Amino acid sequence: MERLDSEEIEHWSEEYDTNYDDKLREIEQTLNEALAEQHYITQNQLKQIIIWKLDAQPGRRDKNIEKMNAVPDQFIRQLSGAALLLDDPKTQLDTLTCIPGIGNATATLVLAFYDPANYAIGDRYIVDTLLGEDRGMRLTDYPKILKELRDRNPG
């Protein structure tokens, strides 16, 4: 895969910032601050992540929120807190996806919003782009995605 030069990266970064929905930007900023301080996620914060992830897919969004709401807030806090104690992305995703309505891609958002310097958002598109496979993201893909991103973007 062809690497982008610094001008292309700058262009696409500016393009992304220009088109980033203000509501979604606010969700990201608020959660970045809160999760870094709390070291767990609340049910309401997880709802915001689902809204961020599935903003353009209201049917899936509402279904996943309903599933997630079926478990108590304390369950989500404790499970997410346990996941964030770890330093193993595969196990972290495995733990977070125990929350109903949370799949692999949404679990990567929790990690990326918690610590954006060390985690990235993963989904089928990044699997295709970085791993060259047009399919959904598996738990075992996430460490490979993070390594590939670090290898391509040292420092």
Short mmCIF file of C-alpha atoms in Angstrom, two decimals:
data_model
loop_
_atom_site.label_atom_id
_atom_site.label_comp_id
_atom_site.label_asym_id
_atom_site.label_seq_id
_atom_site.Cartn_x
_atom_site.Cartn_y
_atom_site.Cartn_z
CA MET A 1 0.00 0.00 0.00
CA GLU A 2 1.25 3.45 -0.92
CA ARG A 3 2.07 5.69 2.03
CA LEU A 4 0.77 9.21 2.17
CA ASP A 5 3.32 11.99 2.23
CA SER A 6 3.12 14.73 4.85
CA GLU A 7 1.20 17.12 2.57
CA GLU A 8 -1.46 14.48 1.82
CA ILE A 9 -1.77 13.65 5.51
CA GLU A 10 -2.18 17.34 6.33
CA HIS A 11 -4.80 17.73 3.57
CA TRP A 12 -6.91 14.80 4.78
CA SER A 13 -6.54 15.86 8.40
CA GLU A 14 -7.87 19.32 7.54
CA GLU A 15 -10.65 17.78 5.45
CA TYR A 16 -11.66 15.55 8.35
CA ASP A 17 -11.65 18.47 10.81
CA THR A 18 -13.72 20.61 8.45
CA ASN A 19 -16.40 17.92 8.06
CA TYR A 20 -16.41 16.54 11.61
CA ASP A 21 -19.91 16.98 13.05
CA ASP A 22 -19.86 19.35 16.05
CA LYS A 23 -22.11 17.05 18.10
CA LEU A 24 -19.78 14.10 17.54
CA ARG A 25 -16.70 16.23 18.21
CA GLU A 26 -18.20 17.27 21.56
CA ILE A 27 -18.91 13.63 22.48
CA GLU A 28 -15.31 12.68 21.70
CA GLN A 29 -13.78 15.59 23.63
CA THR A 30 -16.02 15.09 26.66
CA LEU A 31 -15.30 11.35 26.79
CA ASN A 32 -11.54 11.80 26.25
CA GLU A 33 -11.40 13.93 29.38
CA ALA A 34 -13.79 11.85 31.48
CA LEU A 35 -12.38 8.39 30.67
CA ALA A 36 -8.79 9.42 31.25
CA GLU A 37 -9.78 10.64 34.70
CA GLN A 38 -12.24 7.87 35.66
CA HIS A 39 -10.53 4.75 34.23
CA TYR A 40 -13.96 3.20 33.52
CA ILE A 41 -17.03 4.07 31.48
CA THR A 42 -20.58 4.66 32.67
CA GLN A 43 -23.71 3.41 30.96
CA ASN A 44 -24.59 6.92 29.80
CA GLN A 45 -21.07 7.48 28.45
CA LEU A 46 -21.22 4.17 26.61
CA LYS A 47 -24.52 5.29 25.12
CA GLN A 48 -22.71 8.37 23.80
CA ILE A 49 -20.04 6.15 22.22
CA ILE A 50 -22.74 4.09 20.49
CA ILE A 51 -24.33 7.31 19.24
CA TRP A 52 -20.93 8.48 17.97
CA LYS A 53 -20.22 5.16 16.24
CA LEU A 54 -23.65 4.59 14.72
CA ASP A 55 -24.88 8.15 14.22
CA ALA A 56 -25.85 7.49 10.60
CA GLN A 57 -27.44 4.12 11.38
CA PRO A 58 -30.35 4.88 13.76
CA GLY A 59 -31.80 1.35 13.65
CA ARG A 60 -28.53 -0.34 14.69
CA ARG A 61 -27.76 2.49 17.10
CA ASP A 62 -31.08 2.20 18.95
CA LYS A 63 -30.94 -1.62 19.02
CA ASN A 64 -27.43 -1.60 20.51
CA ILE A 65 -28.38 1.05 23.08
CA GLU A 66 -31.38 -1.05 24.09
CA LYS A 67 -29.18 -4.15 24.53
CA MET A 68 -26.62 -2.18 26.54
CA ASN A 69 -29.35 -0.67 28.73
CA ALA A 70 -30.44 -4.20 29.71
CA VAL A 71 -27.48 -4.45 32.11
CA PRO A 72 -26.90 -2.27 35.18
CA ASP A 73 -24.62 0.76 35.09
CA GLN A 74 -22.43 -0.83 37.79
CA PHE A 75 -21.81 -3.87 35.56
CA ILE A 76 -20.56 -1.59 32.78
CA ARG A 77 -18.41 0.43 35.16
CA GLN A 78 -16.76 -2.64 36.69
CA LEU A 79 -16.26 -4.51 33.42
CA SER A 80 -14.84 -1.47 31.62
CA GLY A 81 -12.66 -0.64 34.60
CA ALA A 82 -11.24 -4.17 34.53
CA ALA A 83 -10.58 -3.88 30.78
CA LEU A 84 -8.76 -0.57 31.18
CA LEU A 85 -6.46 -2.06 33.84
CA LEU A 86 -4.98 -4.38 31.23
CA ASP A 87 -2.25 -3.73 28.71
CA ASP A 88 -3.39 -6.30 26.16
CA PRO A 89 -5.65 -4.94 23.40
CA LYS A 90 -7.09 -8.34 22.48
CA THR A 91 -8.09 -9.12 26.06
CA GLN A 92 -9.38 -5.57 26.52
CA LEU A 93 -11.70 -5.98 23.53
CA ASP A 94 -12.70 -9.45 24.66
CA THR A 95 -13.67 -7.99 28.05
CA LEU A 96 -15.52 -4.95 26.69
CA THR A 97 -17.52 -7.03 24.21
CA CYS A 98 -19.05 -8.90 27.15
CA ILE A 99 -21.29 -5.85 27.48
CA PRO A 100 -24.45 -6.50 25.44
CA GLY A 101 -24.67 -4.34 22.31
CA ILE A 102 -20.92 -3.73 22.19
CA GLY A 103 -19.03 -5.32 19.30
CA ASN A 104 -15.36 -5.23 18.47
CA ALA A 105 -15.48 -1.92 16.58
CA THR A 106 -17.39 -0.14 19.35
CA ALA A 107 -15.03 -1.57 21.96
CA THR A 108 -12.10 0.00 20.07
CA LEU A 109 -13.83 3.36 20.47
CA VAL A 110 -13.83 2.96 24.24
CA LEU A 111 -10.07 2.35 24.14
CA ALA A 112 -9.38 5.13 21.61
CA PHE A 113 -11.43 7.66 23.58
CA TYR A 114 -9.73 6.51 26.80
CA ASP A 115 -6.17 6.80 25.47
CA PRO A 116 -5.98 8.19 21.91
CA ALA A 117 -2.17 8.23 21.94
CA ASN A 118 -2.00 4.44 22.27
CA TYR A 119 -5.23 3.14 20.72
CA ALA A 120 -7.07 3.65 17.46
CA ILE A 121 -10.57 3.11 16.20
CA GLY A 122 -10.84 -0.20 14.40
CA ASP A 123 -13.48 -1.54 12.06
CA ARG A 124 -13.87 -3.43 8.81
CA TYR A 125 -12.52 -0.49 6.79
CA ILE A 126 -9.26 -0.27 8.69
CA VAL A 127 -8.90 -4.07 8.39
CA ASP A 128 -9.24 -3.68 4.64
CA THR A 129 -6.89 -0.69 4.46
CA LEU A 130 -4.14 -1.94 6.79
CA LEU A 131 -4.44 -5.72 6.61
CA GLY A 132 -5.71 -6.03 3.03
CA GLU A 133 -8.76 -8.12 3.92
CA ASP A 134 -12.33 -7.02 3.17
CA ARG A 135 -14.11 -8.42 6.25
CA GLY A 136 -15.23 -7.54 9.74
CA MET A 137 -12.66 -6.91 12.44
CA ARG A 138 -11.75 -9.84 14.67
CA LEU A 139 -10.38 -9.63 18.20
CA THR A 140 -7.03 -10.90 16.96
CA ASP A 141 -6.88 -8.11 14.34
CA TYR A 142 -6.73 -5.24 16.80
CA PRO A 143 -3.15 -5.78 18.04
CA LYS A 144 -2.07 -6.15 14.38
CA ILE A 145 -3.85 -2.91 13.46
CA LEU A 146 -2.17 -1.04 16.30
CA LYS A 147 1.25 -2.45 15.35
CA GLU A 148 0.72 -1.55 11.70
CA LEU A 149 -0.28 2.01 12.62
CA ARG A 150 2.78 2.38 14.87
CA ASP A 151 5.08 0.91 12.22
CA ARG A 152 3.71 3.28 9.57
CA ASN A 153 3.76 6.29 11.87
CA PRO A 154 6.72 6.04 14.21
CA GLY A 155 6.70 8.71 16.90
#
